[in-house]
PDB file of C-alpha atoms in Angstrom:
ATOM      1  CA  UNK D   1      18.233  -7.141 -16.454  1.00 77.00           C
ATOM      2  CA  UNK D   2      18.055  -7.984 -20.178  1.00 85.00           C
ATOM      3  CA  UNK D   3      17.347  -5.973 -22.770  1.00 91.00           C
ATOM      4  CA  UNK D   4      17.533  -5.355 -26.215  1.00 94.00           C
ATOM      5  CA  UNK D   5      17.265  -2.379 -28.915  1.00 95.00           C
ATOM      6  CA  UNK D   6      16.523  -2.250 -32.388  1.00 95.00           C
ATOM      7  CA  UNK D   7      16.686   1.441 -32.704  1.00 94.00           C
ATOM      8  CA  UNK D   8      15.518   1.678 -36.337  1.00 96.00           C
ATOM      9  CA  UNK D   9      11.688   0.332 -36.495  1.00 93.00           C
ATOM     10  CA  UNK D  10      11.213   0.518 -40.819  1.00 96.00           C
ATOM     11  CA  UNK D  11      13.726   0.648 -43.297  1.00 97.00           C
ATOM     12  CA  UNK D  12      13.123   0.772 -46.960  1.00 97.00           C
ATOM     13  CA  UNK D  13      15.607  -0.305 -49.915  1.00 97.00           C
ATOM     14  CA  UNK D  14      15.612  -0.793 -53.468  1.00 97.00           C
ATOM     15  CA  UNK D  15      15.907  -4.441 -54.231  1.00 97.00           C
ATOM     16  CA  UNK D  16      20.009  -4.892 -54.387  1.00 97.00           C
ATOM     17  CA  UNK D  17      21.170  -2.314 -52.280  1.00 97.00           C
ATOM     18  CA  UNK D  18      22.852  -4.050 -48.957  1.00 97.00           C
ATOM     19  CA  UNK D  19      21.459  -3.287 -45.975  1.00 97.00           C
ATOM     20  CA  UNK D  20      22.701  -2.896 -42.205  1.00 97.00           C
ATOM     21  CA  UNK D  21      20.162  -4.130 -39.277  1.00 98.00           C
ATOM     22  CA  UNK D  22      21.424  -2.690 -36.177  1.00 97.00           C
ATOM     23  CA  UNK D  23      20.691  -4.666 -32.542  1.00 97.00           C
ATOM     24  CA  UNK D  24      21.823  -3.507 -29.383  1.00 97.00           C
ATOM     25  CA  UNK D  25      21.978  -5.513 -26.146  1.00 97.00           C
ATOM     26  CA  UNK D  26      22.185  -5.321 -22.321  1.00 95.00           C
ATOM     27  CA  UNK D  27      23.085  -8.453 -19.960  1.00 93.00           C
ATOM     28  CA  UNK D  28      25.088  -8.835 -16.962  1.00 90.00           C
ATOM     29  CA  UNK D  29      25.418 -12.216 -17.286  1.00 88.00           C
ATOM     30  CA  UNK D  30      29.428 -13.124 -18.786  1.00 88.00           C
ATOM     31  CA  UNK D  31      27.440 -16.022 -20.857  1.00 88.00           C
ATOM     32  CA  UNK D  32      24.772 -15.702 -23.437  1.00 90.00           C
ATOM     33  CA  UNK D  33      23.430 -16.216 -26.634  1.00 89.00           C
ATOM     34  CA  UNK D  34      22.293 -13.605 -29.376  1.00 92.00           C
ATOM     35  CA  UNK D  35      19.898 -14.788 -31.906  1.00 91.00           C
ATOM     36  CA  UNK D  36      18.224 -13.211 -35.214  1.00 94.00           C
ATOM     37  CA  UNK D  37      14.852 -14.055 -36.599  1.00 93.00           C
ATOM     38  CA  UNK D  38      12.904 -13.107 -39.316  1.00 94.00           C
ATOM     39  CA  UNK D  39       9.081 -12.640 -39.409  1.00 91.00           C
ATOM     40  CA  UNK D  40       7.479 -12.675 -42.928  1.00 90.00           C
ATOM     41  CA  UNK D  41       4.617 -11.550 -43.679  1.00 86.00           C
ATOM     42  CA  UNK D  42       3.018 -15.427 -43.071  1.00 82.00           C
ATOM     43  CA  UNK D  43       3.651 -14.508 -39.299  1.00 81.00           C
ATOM     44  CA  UNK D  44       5.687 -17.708 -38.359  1.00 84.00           C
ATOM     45  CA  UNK D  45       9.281 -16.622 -37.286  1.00 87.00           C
ATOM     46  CA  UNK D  46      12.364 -18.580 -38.976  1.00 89.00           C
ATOM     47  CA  UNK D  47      14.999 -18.453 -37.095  1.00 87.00           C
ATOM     48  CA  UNK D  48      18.282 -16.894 -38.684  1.00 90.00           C
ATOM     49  CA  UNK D  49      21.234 -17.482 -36.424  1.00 88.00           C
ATOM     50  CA  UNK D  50      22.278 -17.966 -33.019  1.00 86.00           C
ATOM     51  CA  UNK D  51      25.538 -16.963 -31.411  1.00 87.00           C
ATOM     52  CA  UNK D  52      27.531 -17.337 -28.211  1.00 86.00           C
ATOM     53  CA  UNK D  53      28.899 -14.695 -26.302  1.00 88.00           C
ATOM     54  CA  UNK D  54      32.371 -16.304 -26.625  1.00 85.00           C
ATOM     55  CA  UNK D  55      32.337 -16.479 -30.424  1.00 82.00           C
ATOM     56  CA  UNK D  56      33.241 -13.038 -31.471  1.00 81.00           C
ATOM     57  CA  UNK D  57      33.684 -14.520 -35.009  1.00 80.00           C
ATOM     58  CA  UNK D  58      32.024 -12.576 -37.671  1.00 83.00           C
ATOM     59  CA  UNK D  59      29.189 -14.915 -39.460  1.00 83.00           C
ATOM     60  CA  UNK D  60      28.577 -15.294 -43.379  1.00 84.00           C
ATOM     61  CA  UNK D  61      25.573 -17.264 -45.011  1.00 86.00           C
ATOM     62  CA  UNK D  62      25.306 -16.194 -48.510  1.00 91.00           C
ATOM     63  CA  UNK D  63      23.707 -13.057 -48.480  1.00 94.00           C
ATOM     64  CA  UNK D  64      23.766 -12.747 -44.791  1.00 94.00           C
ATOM     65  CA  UNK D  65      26.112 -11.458 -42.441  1.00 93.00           C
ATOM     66  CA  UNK D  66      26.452 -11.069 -38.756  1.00 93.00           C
ATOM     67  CA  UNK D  67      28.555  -8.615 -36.880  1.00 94.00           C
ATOM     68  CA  UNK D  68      28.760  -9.578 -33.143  1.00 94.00           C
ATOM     69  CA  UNK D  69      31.267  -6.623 -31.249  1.00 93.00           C
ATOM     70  CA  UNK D  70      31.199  -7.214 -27.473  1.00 92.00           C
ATOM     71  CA  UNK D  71      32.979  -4.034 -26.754  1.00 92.00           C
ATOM     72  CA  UNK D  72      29.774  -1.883 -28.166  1.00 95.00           C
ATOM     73  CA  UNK D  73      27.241  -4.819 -27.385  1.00 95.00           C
ATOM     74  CA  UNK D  74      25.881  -4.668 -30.800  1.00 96.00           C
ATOM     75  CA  UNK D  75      25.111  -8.166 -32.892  1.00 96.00           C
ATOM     76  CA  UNK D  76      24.485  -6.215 -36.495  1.00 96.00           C
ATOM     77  CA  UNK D  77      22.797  -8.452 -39.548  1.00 96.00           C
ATOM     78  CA  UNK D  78      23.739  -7.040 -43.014  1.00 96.00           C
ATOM     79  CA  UNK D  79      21.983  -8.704 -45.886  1.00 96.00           C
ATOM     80  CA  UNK D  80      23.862  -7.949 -49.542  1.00 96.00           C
ATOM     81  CA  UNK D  81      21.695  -7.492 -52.220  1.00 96.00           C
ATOM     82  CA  UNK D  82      18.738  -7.310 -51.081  1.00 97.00           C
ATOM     83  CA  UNK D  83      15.790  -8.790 -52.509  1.00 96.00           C
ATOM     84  CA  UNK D  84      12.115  -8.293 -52.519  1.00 96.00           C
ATOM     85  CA  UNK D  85      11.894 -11.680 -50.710  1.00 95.00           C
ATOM     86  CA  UNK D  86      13.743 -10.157 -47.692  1.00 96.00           C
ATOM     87  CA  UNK D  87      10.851  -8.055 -46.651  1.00 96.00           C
ATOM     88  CA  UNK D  88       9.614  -9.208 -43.420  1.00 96.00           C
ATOM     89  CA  UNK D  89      10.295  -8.048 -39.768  1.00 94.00           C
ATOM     90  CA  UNK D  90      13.728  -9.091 -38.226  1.00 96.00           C
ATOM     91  CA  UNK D  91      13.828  -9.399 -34.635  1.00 94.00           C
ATOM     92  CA  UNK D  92      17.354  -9.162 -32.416  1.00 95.00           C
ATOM     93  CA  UNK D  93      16.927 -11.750 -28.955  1.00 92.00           C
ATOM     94  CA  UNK D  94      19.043 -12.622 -26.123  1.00 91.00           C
ATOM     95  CA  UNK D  95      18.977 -15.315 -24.069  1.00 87.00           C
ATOM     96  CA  UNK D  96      21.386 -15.498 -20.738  1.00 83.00           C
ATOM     97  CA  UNK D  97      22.841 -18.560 -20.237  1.00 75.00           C
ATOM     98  CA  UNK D  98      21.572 -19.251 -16.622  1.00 69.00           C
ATOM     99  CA  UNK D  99      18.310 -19.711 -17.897  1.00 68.00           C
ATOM    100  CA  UNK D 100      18.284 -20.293 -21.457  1.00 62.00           C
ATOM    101  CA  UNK D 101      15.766 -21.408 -23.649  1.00 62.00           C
ATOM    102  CA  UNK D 102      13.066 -20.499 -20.813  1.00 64.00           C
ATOM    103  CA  UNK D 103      13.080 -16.887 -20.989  1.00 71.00           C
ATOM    104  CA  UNK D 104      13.740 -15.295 -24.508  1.00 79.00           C
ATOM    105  CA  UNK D 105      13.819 -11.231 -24.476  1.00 88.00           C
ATOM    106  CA  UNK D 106      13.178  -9.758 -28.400  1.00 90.00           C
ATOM    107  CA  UNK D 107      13.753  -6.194 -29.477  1.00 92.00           C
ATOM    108  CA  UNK D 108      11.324  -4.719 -30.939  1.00 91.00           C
ATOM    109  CA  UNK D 109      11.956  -5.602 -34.231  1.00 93.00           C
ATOM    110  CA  UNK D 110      12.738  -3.766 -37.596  1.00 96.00           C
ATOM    111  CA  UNK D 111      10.122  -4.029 -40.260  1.00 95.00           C
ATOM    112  CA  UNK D 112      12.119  -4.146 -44.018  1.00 97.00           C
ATOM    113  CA  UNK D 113      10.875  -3.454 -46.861  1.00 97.00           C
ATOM    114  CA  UNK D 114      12.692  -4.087 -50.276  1.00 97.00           C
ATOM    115  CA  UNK D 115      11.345  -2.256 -53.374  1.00 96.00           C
ATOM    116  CA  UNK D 116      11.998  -4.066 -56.976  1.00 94.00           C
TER     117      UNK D 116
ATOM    118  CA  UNK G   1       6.742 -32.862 -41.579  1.00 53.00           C
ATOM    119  CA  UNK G   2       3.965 -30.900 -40.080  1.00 78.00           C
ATOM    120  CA  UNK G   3       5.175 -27.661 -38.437  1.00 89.00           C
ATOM    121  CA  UNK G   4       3.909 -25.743 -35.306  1.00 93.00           C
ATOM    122  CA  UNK G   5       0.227 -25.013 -36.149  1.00 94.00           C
ATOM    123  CA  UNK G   6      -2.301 -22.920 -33.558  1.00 96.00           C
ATOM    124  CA  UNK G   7      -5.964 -22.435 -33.575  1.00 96.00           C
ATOM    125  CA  UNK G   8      -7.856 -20.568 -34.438  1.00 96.00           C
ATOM    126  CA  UNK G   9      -5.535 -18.345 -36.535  1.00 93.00           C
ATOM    127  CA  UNK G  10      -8.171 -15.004 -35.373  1.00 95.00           C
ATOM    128  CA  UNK G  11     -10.038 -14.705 -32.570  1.00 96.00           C
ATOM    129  CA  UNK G  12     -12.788 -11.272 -31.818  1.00 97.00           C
ATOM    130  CA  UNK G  13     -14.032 -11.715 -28.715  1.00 97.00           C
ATOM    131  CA  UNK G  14     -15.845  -9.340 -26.456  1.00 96.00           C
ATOM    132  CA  UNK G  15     -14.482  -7.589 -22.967  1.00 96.00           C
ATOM    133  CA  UNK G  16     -14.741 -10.044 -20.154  1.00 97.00           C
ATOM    134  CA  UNK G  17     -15.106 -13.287 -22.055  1.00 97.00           C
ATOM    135  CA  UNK G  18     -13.065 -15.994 -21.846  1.00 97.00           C
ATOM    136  CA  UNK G  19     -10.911 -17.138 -24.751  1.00 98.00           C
ATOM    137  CA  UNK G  20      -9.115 -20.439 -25.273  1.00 98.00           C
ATOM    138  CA  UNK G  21      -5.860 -20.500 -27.812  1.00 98.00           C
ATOM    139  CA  UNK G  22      -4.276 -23.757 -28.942  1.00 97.00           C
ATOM    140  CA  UNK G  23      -0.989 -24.901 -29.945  1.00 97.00           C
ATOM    141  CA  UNK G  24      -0.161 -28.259 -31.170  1.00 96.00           C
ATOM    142  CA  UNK G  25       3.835 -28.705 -31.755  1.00 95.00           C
ATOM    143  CA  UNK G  26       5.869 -30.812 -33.748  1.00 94.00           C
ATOM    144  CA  UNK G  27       5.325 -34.341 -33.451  1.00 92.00           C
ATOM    145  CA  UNK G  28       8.001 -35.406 -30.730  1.00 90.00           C
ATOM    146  CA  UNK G  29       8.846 -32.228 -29.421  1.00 92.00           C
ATOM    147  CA  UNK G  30       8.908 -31.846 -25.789  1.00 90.00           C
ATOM    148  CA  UNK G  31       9.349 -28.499 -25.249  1.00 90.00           C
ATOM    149  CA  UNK G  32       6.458 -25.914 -25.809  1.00 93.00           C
ATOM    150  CA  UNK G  33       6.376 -21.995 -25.523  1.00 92.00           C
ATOM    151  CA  UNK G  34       3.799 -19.388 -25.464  1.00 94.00           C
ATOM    152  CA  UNK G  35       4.837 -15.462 -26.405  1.00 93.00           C
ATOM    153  CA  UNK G  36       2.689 -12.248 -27.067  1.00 94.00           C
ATOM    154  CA  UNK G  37       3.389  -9.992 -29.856  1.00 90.00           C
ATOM    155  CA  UNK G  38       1.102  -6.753 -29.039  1.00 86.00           C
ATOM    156  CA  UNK G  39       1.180  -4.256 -31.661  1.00 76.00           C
ATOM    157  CA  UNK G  40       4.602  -2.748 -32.647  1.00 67.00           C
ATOM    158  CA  UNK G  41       6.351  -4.294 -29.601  1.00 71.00           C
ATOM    159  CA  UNK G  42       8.295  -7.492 -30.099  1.00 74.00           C
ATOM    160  CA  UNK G  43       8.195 -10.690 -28.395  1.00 84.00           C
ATOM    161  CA  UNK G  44       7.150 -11.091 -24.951  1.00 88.00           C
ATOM    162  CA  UNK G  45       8.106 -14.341 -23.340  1.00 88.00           C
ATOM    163  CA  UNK G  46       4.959 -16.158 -21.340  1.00 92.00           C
ATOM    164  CA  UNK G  47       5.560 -19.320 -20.579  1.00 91.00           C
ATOM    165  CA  UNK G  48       7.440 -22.573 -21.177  1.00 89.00           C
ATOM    166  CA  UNK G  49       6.582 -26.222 -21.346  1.00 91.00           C
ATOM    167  CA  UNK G  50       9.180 -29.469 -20.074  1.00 88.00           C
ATOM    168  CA  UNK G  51       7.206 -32.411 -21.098  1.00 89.00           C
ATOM    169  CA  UNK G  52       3.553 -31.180 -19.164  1.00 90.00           C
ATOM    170  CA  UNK G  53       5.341 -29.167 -16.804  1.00 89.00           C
ATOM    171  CA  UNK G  54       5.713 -25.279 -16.612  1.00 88.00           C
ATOM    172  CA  UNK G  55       8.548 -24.688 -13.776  1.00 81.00           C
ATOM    173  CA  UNK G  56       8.271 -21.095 -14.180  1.00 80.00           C
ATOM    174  CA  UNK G  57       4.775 -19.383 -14.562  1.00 84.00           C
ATOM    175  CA  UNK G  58       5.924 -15.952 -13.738  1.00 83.00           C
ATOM    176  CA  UNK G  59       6.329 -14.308 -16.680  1.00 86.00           C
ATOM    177  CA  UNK G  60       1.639 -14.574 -17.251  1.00 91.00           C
ATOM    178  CA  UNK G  61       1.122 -10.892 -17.432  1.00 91.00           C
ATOM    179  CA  UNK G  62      -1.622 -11.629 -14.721  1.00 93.00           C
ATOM    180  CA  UNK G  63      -3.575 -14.170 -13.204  1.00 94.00           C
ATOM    181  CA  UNK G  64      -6.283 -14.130 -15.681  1.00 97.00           C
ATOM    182  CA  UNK G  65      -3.145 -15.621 -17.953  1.00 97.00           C
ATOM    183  CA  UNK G  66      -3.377 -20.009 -17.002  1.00 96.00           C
ATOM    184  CA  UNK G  67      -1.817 -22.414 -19.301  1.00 96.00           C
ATOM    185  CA  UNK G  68      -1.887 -26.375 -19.625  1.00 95.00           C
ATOM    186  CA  UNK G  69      -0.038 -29.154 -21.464  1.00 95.00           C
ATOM    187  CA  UNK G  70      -1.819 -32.724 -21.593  1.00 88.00           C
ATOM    188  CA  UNK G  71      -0.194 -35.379 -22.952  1.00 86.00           C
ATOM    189  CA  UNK G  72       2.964 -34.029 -23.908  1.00 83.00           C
ATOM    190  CA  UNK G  73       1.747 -32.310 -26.495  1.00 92.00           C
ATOM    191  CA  UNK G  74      -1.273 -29.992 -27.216  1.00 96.00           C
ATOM    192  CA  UNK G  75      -1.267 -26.869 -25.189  1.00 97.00           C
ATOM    193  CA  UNK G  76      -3.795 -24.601 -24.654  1.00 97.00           C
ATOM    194  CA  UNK G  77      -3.393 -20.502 -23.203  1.00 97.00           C
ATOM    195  CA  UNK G  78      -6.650 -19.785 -21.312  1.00 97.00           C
ATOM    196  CA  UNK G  79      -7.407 -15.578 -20.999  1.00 97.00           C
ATOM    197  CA  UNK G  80     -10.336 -15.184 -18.562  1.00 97.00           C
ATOM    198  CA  UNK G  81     -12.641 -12.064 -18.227  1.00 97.00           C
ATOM    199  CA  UNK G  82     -10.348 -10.893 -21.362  1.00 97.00           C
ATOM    200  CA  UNK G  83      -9.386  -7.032 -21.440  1.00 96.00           C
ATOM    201  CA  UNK G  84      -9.016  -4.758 -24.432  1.00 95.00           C
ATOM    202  CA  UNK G  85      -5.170  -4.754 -23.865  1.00 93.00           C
ATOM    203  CA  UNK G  86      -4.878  -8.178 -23.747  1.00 95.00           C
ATOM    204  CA  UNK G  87      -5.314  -7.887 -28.265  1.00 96.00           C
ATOM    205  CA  UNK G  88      -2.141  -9.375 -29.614  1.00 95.00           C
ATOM    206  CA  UNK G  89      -0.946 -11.927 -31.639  1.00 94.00           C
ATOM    207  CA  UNK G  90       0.012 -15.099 -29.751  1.00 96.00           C
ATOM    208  CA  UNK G  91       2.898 -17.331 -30.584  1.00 94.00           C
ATOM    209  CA  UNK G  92       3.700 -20.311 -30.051  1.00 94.00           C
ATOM    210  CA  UNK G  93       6.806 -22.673 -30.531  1.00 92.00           C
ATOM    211  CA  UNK G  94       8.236 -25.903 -29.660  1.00 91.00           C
ATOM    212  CA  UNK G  95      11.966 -27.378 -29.845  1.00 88.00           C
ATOM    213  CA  UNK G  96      12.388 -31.029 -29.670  1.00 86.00           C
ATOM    214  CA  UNK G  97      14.604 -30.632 -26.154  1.00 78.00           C
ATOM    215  CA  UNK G  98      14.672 -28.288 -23.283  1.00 72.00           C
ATOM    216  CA  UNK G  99      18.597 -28.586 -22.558  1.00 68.00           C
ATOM    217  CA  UNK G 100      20.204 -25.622 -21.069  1.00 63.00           C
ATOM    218  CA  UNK G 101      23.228 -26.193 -23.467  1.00 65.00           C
ATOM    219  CA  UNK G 102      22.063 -24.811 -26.952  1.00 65.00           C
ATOM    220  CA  UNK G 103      21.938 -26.877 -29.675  1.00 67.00           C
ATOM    221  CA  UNK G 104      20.112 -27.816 -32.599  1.00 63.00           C
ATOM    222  CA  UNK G 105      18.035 -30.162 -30.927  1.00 64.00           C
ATOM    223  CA  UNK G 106      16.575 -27.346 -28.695  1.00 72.00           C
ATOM    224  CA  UNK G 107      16.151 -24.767 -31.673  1.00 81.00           C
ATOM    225  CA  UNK G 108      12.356 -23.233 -31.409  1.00 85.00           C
ATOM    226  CA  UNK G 109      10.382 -23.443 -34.158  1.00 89.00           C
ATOM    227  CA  UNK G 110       7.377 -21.000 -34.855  1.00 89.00           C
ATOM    228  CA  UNK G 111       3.596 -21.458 -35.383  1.00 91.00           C
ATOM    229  CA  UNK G 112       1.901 -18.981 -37.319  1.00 89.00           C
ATOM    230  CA  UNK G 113       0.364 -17.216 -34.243  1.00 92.00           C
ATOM    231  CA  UNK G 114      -3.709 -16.167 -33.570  1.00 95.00           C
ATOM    232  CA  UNK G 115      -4.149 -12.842 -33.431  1.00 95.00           C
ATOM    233  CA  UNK G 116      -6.945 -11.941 -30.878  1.00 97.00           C
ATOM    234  CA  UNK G 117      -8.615  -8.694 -30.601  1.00 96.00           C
ATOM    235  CA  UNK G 118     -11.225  -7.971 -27.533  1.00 96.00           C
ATOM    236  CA  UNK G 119     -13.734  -5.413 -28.440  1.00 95.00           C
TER     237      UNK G 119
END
């Protein structure tokens, strides 16, 4: 079965501290695909990123940064200096690749809130 | 372009009643998806769209849950004889494909969700 953990639900910052987003996942499948997306206060989600479980490759898009580590199961997003923009809830999914793109699973999400 | 939009964007409605929420995706896209956000839980996967067709319906928390596509393109999530934990807020995306290989093409994009409450 699929799951995944966001084990911290709020964090708070000050606006241009960096800031570590943990996600935690369970599959048996060999193949899948670990995504994050952000939820701003507007509702819609945006997606972030989506990565392969073959692509151990560490991921950098300007102030964001992905950490995917097979051997602990974890798919950490670090965002570097924050910004009050950045507050929104960030959800971790997973997708196994039997049956993706029918049957996301979320975490529950951690709500962020960056203070100027 | 015009995004994912759903209607209404809230919805009160009283134990029992039936409630109709509507999603109409990106122009073109032929893949459609329905999730439930309750409160302080994440997603929770419903149902998906191929063109009109939903090949797997078993993730509706019940059968109260029906959905429909017409047309390739509107959908609409039906709750009958609604229940007090069925308040959430309702997603719903599209993605212009349904391929099982990832790509860009089959990338969801959000609507903004209606949040429904039953009294």
């Amino acid at each position: 079965a699929q799951k995944v953990t966001q084990a911290q639900t709020e964090i708070s910052v000050v606006e241009k501290e960096d800031v570590t987003l943990d996600c935690v996942y369970e599959t048996r499948d060999t193949t899948y695909y670990l995504f994050w997306y952000k939820q701003p206060p507007s509702g819609e989600l945006v997606f972030l990123i989506r990565r392969n479980s073959f692509d151990e490759q560490n991921e950098i898009s300007g102030r964001y940064s992905w950490n995917f580590q097979k051997s602990t199961s974890s798919f950490n997003f670090t965002i570097t200096a924050s910004q009050v923009v950045d507050s929104a809830v960030y959800f971790c999914a997973l997708s196994e690749a039997w049956n993706y793109g029918q049957n996301f699973v979320f975490g529950p999400g951690t709500r962020l809130s960056v203070l100027p | 372009g015009a995004g994912v939009s759903q209607s209404p964007s809230n919805k009160v409605t009283e134990k029992g009643k039936d409630v109709e929420l509507r999603c109409d995706p990106i122009s073109g896209h032929t893949a459609l998806y329905w999730y439930r956000q309750s409160l302080g839980q994440g997603l929770e996967f419903l149902i998906y769209f191929q063109g009109n067709s939903a090949p797997d319906k078993s993730g509706l928390p019940s059968d109260r849950f029906s959905a429909e596509r017409t047309g390739g393109s509107v959908s609409t999530l039906t709750i009958q004889r609604t229940q007090q934990e069925d308040s959430a807020v309702y997603l719903c995306a599209s993605s212009l494909t349904w391929d099982r290989v990832p790509s860009s093409y089959n990338e969801q994009f959000f609507g903004p969700g209606t949040r429904l409450t039953v009294l």
